[in-house]
Coordinates of C-alpha atoms in Angstrom, one line a residue:
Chain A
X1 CA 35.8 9.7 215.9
X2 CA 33.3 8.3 218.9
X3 CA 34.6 9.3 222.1
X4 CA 33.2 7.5 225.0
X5 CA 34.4 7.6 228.3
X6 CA 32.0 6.1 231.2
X7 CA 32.4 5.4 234.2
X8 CA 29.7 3.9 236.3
X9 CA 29.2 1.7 239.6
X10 CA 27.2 -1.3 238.8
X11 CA 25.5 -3.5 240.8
X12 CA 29.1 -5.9 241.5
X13 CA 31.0 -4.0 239.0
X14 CA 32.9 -0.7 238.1
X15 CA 32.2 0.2 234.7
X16 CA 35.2 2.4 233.6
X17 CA 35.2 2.3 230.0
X18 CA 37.6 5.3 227.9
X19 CA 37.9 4.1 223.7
X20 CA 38.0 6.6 220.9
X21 CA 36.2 4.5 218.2
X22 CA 36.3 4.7 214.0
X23 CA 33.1 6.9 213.0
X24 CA 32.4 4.1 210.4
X25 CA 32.2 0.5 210.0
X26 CA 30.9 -2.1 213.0
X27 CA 32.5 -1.7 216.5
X28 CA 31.7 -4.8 218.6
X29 CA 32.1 -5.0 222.5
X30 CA 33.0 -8.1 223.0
X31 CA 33.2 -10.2 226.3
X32 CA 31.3 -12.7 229.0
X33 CA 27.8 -12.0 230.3
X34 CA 28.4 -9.5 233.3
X35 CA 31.0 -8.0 231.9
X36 CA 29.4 -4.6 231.4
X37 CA 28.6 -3.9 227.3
X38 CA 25.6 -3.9 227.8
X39 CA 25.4 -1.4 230.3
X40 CA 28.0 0.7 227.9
X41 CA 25.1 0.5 224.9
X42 CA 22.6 1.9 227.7
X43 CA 24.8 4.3 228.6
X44 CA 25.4 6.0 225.0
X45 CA 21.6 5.6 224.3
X46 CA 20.5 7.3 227.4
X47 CA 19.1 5.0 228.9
X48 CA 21.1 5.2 231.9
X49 CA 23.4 7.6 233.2
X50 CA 26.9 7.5 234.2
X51 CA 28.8 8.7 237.3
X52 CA 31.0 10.6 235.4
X53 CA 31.9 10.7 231.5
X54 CA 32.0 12.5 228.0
X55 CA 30.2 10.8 224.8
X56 CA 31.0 12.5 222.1
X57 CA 30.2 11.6 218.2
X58 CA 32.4 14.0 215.6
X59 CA 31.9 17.1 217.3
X60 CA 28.8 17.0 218.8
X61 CA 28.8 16.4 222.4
X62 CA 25.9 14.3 223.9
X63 CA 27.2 13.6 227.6
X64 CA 30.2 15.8 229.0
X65 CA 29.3 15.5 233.2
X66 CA 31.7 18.0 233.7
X67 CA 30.0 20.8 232.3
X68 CA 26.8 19.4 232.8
X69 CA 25.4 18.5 229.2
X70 CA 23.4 15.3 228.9
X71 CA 21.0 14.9 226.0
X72 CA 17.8 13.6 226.3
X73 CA 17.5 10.1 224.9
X74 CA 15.1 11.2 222.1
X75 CA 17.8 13.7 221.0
X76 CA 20.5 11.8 221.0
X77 CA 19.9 10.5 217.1
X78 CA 21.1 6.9 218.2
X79 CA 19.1 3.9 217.0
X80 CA 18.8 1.3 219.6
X81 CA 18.2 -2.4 218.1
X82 CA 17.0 -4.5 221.5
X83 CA 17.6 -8.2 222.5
X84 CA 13.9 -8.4 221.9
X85 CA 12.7 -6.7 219.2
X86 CA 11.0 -4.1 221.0
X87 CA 8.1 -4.0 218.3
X88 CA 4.8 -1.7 219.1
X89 CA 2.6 -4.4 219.4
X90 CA -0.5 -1.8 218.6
X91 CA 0.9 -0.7 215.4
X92 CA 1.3 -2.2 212.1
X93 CA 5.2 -3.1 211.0
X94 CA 4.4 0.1 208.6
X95 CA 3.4 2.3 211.5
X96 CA 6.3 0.6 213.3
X97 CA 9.3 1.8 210.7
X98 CA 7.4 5.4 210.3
X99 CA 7.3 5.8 213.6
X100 CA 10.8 7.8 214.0
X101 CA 11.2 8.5 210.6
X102 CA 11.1 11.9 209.2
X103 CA 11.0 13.5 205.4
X104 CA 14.2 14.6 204.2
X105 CA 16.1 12.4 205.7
X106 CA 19.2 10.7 203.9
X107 CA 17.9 7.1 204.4
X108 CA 14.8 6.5 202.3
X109 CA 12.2 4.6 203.3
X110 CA 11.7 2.0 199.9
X111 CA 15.7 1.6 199.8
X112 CA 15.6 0.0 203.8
X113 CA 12.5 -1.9 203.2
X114 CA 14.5 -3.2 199.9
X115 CA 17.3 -4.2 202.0
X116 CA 15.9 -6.0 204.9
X117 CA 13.6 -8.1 202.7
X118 CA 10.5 -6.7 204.7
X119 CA 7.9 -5.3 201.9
X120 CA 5.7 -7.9 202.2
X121 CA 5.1 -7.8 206.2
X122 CA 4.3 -3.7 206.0
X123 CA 0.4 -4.2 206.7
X124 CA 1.2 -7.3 209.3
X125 CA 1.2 -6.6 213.3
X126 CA 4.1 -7.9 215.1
X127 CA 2.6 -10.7 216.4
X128 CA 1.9 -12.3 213.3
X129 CA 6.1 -12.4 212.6
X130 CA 8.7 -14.7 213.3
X131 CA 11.6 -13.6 215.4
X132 CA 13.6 -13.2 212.9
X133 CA 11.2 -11.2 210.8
X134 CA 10.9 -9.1 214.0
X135 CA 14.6 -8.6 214.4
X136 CA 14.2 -7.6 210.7
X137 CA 11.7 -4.7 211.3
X138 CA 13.8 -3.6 214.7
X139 CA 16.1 -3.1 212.6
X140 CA 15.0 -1.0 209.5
X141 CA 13.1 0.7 212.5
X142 CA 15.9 2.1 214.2
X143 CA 17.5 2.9 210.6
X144 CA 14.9 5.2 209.5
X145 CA 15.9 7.2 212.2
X146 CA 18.9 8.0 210.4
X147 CA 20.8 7.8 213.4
X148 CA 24.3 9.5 213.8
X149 CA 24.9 5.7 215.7
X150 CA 23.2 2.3 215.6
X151 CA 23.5 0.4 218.6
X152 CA 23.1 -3.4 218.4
X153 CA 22.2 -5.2 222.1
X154 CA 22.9 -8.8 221.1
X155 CA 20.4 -8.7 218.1
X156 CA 21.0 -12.2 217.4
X157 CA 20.8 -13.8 220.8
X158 CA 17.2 -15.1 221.3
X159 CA 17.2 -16.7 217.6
X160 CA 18.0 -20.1 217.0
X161 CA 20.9 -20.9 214.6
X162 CA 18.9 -21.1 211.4
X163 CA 17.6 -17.5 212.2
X164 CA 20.9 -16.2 212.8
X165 CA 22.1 -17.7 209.4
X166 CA 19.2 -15.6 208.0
X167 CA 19.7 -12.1 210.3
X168 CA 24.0 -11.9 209.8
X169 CA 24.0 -11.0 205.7
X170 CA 21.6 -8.2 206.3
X171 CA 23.2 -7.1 208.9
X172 CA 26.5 -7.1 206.5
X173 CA 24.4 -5.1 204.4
X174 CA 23.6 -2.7 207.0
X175 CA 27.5 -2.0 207.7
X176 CA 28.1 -1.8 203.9
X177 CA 25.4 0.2 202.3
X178 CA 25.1 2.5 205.1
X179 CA 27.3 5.3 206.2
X180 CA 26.3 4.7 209.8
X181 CA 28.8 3.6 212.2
X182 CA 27.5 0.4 214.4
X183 CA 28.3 -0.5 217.9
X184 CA 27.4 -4.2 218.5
X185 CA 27.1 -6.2 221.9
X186 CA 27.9 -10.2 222.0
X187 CA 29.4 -12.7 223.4
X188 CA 29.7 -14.8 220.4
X189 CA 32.8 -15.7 218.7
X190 CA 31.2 -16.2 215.4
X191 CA 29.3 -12.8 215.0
X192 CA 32.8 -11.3 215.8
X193 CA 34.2 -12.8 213.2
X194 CA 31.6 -12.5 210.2
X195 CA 30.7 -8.9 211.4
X196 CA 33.3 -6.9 213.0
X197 CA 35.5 -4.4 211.9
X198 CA 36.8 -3.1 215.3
X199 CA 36.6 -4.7 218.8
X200 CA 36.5 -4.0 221.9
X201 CA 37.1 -6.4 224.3
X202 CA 35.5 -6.3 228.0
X203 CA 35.9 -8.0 231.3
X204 CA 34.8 -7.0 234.4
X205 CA 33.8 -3.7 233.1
X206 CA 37.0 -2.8 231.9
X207 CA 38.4 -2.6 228.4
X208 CA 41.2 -5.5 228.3
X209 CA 42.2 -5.4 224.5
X210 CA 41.2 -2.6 221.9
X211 CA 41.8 -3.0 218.2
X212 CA 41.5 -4.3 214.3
X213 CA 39.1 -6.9 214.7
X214 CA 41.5 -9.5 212.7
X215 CA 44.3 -8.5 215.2
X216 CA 42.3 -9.2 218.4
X217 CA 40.7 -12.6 216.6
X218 CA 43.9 -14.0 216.3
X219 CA 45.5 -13.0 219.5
X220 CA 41.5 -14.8 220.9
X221 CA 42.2 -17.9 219.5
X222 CA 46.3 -18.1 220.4
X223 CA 44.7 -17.3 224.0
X224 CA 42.2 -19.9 223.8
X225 CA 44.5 -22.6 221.4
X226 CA 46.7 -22.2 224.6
X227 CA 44.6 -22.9 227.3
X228 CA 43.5 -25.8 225.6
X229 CA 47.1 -26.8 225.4
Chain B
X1 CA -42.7 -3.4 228.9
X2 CA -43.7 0.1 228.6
X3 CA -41.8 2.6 230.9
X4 CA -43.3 5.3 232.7
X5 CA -42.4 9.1 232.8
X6 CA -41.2 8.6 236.6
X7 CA -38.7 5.2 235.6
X8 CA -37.9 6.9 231.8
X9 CA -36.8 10.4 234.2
X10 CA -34.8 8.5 236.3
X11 CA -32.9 6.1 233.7
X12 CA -32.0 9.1 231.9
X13 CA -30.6 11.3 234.7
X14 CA -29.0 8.1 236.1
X15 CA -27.1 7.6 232.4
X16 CA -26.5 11.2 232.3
X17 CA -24.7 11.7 236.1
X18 CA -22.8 8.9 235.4
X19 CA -21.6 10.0 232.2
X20 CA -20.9 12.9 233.3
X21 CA -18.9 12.0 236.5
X22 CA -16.7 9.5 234.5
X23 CA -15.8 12.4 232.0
X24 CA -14.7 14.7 235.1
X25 CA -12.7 11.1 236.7
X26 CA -11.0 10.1 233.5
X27 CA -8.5 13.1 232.7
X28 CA -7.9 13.4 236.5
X29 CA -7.7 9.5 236.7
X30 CA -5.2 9.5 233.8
X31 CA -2.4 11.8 235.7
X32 CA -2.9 10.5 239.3
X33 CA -2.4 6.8 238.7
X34 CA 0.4 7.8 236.8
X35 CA 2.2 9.6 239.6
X36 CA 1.4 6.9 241.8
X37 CA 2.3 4.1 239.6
X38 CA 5.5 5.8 238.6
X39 CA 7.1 8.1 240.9
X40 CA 8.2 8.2 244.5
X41 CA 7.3 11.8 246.6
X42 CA 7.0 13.1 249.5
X43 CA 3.3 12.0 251.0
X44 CA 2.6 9.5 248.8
X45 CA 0.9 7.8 251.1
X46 CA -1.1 10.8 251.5
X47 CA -2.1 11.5 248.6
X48 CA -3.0 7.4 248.2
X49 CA -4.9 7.8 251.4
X50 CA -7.0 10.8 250.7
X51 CA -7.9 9.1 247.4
X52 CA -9.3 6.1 248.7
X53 CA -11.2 8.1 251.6
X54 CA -14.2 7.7 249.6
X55 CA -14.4 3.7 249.4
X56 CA -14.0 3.4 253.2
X57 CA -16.2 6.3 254.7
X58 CA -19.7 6.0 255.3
X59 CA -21.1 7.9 251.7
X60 CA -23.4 10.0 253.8
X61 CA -20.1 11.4 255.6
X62 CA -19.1 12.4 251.9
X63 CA -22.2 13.9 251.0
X64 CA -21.9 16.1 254.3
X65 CA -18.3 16.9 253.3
X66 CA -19.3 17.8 249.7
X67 CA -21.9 20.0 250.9
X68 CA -19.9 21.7 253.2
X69 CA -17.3 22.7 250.3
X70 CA -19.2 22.4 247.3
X71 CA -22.4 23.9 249.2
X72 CA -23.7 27.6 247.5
X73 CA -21.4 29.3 251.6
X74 CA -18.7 26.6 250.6
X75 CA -15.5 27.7 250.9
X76 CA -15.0 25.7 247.2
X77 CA -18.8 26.3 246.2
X78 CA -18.9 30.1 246.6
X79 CA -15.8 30.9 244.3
X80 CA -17.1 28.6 241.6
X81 CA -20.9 30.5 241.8
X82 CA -19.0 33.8 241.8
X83 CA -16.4 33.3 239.3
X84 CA -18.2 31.2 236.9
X85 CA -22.0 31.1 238.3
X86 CA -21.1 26.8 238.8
X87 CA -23.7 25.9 241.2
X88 CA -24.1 22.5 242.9
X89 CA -26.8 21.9 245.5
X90 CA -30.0 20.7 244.2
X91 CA -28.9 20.2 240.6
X92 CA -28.0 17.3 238.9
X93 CA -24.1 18.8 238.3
X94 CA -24.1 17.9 242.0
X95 CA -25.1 14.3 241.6
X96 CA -22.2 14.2 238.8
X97 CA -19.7 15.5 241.5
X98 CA -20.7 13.3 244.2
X99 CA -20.8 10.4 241.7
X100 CA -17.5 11.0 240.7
X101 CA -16.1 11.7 243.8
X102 CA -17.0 7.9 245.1
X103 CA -16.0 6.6 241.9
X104 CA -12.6 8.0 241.5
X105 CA -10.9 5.8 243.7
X106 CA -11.8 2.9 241.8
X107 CA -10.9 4.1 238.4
X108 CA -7.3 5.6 239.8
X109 CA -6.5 1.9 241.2
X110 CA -7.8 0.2 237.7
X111 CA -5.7 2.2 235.9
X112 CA -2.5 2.4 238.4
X113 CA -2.4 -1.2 237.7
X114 CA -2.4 -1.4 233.8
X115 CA 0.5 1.7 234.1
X116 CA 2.5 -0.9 236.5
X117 CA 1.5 -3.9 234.2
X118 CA 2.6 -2.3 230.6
X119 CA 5.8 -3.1 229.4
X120 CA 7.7 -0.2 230.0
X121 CA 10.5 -1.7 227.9
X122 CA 8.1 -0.2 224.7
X123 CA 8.4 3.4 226.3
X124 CA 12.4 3.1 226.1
X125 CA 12.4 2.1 222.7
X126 CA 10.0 5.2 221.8
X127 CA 12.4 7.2 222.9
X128 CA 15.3 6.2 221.3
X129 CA 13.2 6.6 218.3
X130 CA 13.5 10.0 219.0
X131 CA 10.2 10.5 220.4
X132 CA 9.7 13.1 223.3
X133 CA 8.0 12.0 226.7
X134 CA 4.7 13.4 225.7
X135 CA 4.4 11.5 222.5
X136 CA 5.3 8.6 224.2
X137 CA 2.6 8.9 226.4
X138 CA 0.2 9.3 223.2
X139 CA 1.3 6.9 220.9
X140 CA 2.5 4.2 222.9
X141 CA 1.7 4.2 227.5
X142 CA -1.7 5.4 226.5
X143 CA -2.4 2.6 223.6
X144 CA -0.9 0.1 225.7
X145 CA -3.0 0.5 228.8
X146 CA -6.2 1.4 227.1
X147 CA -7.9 -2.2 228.7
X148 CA -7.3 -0.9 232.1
X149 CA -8.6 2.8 231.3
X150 CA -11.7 1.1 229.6
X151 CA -12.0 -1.3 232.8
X152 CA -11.6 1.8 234.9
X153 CA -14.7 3.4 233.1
X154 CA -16.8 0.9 233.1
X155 CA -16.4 0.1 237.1
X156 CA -16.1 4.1 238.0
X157 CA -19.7 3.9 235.6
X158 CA -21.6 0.9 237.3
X159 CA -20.4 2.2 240.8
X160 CA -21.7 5.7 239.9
X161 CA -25.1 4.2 238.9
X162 CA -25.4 2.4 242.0
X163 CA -24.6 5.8 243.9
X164 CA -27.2 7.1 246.4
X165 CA -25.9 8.0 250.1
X166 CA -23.6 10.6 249.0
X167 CA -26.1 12.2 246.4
X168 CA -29.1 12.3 248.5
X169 CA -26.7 14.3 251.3
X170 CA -25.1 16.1 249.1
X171 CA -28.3 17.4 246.7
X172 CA -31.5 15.7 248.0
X173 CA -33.8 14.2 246.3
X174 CA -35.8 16.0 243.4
X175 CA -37.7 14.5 240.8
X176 CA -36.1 15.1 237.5
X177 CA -33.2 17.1 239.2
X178 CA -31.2 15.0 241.6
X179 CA -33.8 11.8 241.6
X180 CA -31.7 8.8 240.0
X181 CA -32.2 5.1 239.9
X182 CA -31.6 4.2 243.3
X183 CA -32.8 7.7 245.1
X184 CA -35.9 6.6 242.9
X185 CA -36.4 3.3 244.1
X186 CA -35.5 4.3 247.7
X187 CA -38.4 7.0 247.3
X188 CA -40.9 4.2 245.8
X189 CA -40.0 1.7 249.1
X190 CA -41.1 4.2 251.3
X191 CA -44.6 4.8 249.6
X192 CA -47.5 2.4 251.1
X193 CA -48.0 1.0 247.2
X194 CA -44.2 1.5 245.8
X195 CA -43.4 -1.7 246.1
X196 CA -44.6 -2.9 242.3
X197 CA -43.1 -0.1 240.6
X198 CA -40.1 -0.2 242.9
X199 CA -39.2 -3.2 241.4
X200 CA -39.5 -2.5 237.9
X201 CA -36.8 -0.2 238.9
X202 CA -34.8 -2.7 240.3
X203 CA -35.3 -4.8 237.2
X204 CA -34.2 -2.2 234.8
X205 CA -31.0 -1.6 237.2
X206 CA -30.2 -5.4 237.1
X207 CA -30.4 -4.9 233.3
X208 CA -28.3 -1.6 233.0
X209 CA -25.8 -3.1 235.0
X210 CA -25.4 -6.4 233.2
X211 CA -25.4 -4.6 229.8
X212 CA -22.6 -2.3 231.1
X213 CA -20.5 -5.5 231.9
X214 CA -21.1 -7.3 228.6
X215 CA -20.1 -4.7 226.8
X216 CA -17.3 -4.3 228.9
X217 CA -16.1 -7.6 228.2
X218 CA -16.5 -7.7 224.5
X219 CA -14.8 -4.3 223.8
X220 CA -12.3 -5.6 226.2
X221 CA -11.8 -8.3 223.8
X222 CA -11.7 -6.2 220.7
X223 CA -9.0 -4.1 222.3
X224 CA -6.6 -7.1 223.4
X225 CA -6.9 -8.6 219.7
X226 CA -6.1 -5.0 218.1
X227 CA -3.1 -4.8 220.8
X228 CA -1.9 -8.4 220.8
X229 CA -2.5 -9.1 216.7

């Protein structure tokens, strides 16, 4: 189990966000722009703190503000996949992936290359990728880090269509092949359906609907088939 | 064009002061623009102030104040002679100090503003890669602003070459010692006949400096195409 419970005044908002999550498969927080998941991914990498909370992954605690603990962000063993791909523009995509990754870790490093297609881009810089190829690196990047949670800010949202065709499957294979449980932000209806195993929906900063990701599609689209009515 | 003992004397202690004072600036430089670029204290706008005292005040005025602290009855100079027989006055280590004492300024506001331009985006992403602040620093703030810290250099450099009221204050004016470029050509003016040799002087200063902002510009170059692909 993932317990998170955050809550956090925002610029126009009250983030107040308390969901146990499944310590496998892809979680997505699901909702409109302003609505806060973003702000919840920052808050379980670090990134930003909350006004009050516990985050807590199995056993190990990583924010409790009641007795004071708050991990570092580098100690927190949660890989961050970015809007933007967040590539080191001075290092090679080799040096990019190696950066967090140690020896002995459970994810090797030929078996993620494998996956994500990227073998031939090692000795490339960032620049010389497409965005796609970059989401592609960000990706096996934060990976090799064998997290204990990936965290997914709307990978997908500054590729065009064909790109996103390209990015989902991986991402599939990510969720499959993997033991590491995913928390994904979007606003999309599609990626919700073709990725998610949980959701979590948000509005407002507030959790309005919490469940099996088929459950809360269908109840979506009644909602929506309704409205339309 | 052959140089003379006298102009070959002065080129050399001119490179080597300079040299000298940009080593002392640059791991000073490195920490100060950082605190200023990045963190709000108490007397801030001290510590700004009394860093740019020496591009506003008369250099003479700093070569009186360095003598006064740095002199052999300093209240500075007389510890460093004690505890580690460091003497100042009427050596060239004194022409390094004063030099980098004018130049500092400008290297700390070079390099504040390559810390304020960097995408500090990267330095988030470093750290969710589990990376600890001081690695960060290394592998990726340090990389990222290294145009500005080269920049820096080169202007604290030219603007230590081109030092002379401070100096001659602060050490005088010895052949060989504390005689650079400019206390040279100063020296030459004043002689009934200088005037020839005076401005081969000024030639080879014309040269020096040119060379120094070539060079800038070309490994300025090289660095943005290693950074940016």
């Amino acid at each position: 189990m993932i317990s998170i419970a955050l809550e956090k005044v925002l610029g126009g908002i009250n983030l107040n966000v308390d969901v146990e999550l499944p310590n496998n498969g892809l979680t997505v927080f699901f909702g409109p722009s302003g609505s806060g998941k973003t702000s919840v991914v920052n808050l379980l990498a670090g990134l930003m703190t909350p006004d009050k909370g516990l985050i807590k992954i199995q056993d190990r605690v990583i924010f409790d503000s009641e007795n004071r603990v708050s991990v570092p962000p580098y100690a927190r063993r949660m890989g961050y996949i970015f809007q933007e791909s967040r590539l080191f523009p001075h290092l090679t995509v080799n040096s990019n992936l190696r950066y967090g990754y140690r020896d002995g870790h459970q994810i090797r490093f030929d078996e993620v290359v494998e996956l994500l297609g990227i073998g031939h881009l090692l000795k490339r810089r960032p620049h010389h990728l497409s965005g796609g190829e970059k989401q592609r690196v960000a990706i096996g990047r934060a990976l090799l880090t064998n997290p204990d949670l990936l965290l997914m800010d709307e990978p997908l949202s500054a590729l065009d269509e064909l790109r996103k065709a390209e990015i989902i499957p991986f991402i599939k294979r990510v969720r499959d092949e993997f033991y590491t449980p995913i928390v994904y932000v979007t606003h999309s209806t599609h990626e919700v359906e073709s990725l998610a195993n949980t959701v979590v929906m948000m509005k407002n900063g507030a959790v309005t609907r919490f469940g099996e990701a088929a459950d809360v599609m269908t109840d979506i689209k009644q909602a929506m088939m309704k409205e339309a009515v | 064009m052959e140089l003379t003992d006298v102009e070959s004397e002065a080129i050399y202690l001119s490179l080597k002061v300079s040299f000298w004072a940009v080593l002392i600036c640059l791991p000073l430089a490195l920490p100060v623009s950082w605190l200023l670029a990045r963190k709000e204290f108490i007397g801030k706008n001290i510590l700004n102030g009394i860093i740019h005292l020496p591009l506003v005040l008369p250099p003479v005025v700093m070569g009186y104040l360095l003598l006064v602290s740095f002199g052999t009855n300093g209240f500075l100079g007389a510890y460093l002679k004690e505890w580690f027989g460091l003497t100042f006055v009427f050596s060239w280590r004194g022409a390094a100090l004063a030099a980098a004492v004018v130049s500092f300024p400008l290297m700390v506001r070079t390099i504040r503003l390559s810390y304020e331009a960097m995408d500090r985006k990267l330095e988030a992403a470093a750290y969710t890669l589990g990376a600890r602040p001081i690695r960060v620093f290394f592998t990726v703030t340090l990389p990222l602003i290294m145009p500005g810290v080269l920049a820096g250099c080169i202007l604290a450099y030219a603007r230590c070459l081109g030092e002379f009221g401070a100096t001659v204050t602060f050490v005088s004016n010895i052949p060989g010692e504390t005689r650079t470029i400019p206390i040279a050509i100063y020296n030459l003016v004043q002689q009934p006949d200088g005037d020839a040799m005076a401005g081969r002087l000024v030639l080879i200063s014309l040269v020096l400096a040119m060379v120094a902002l070539v060079g800038a510009e070309v490994l300025n170059k090289r660095l943005g195409k290693i950074l940016n692909g």
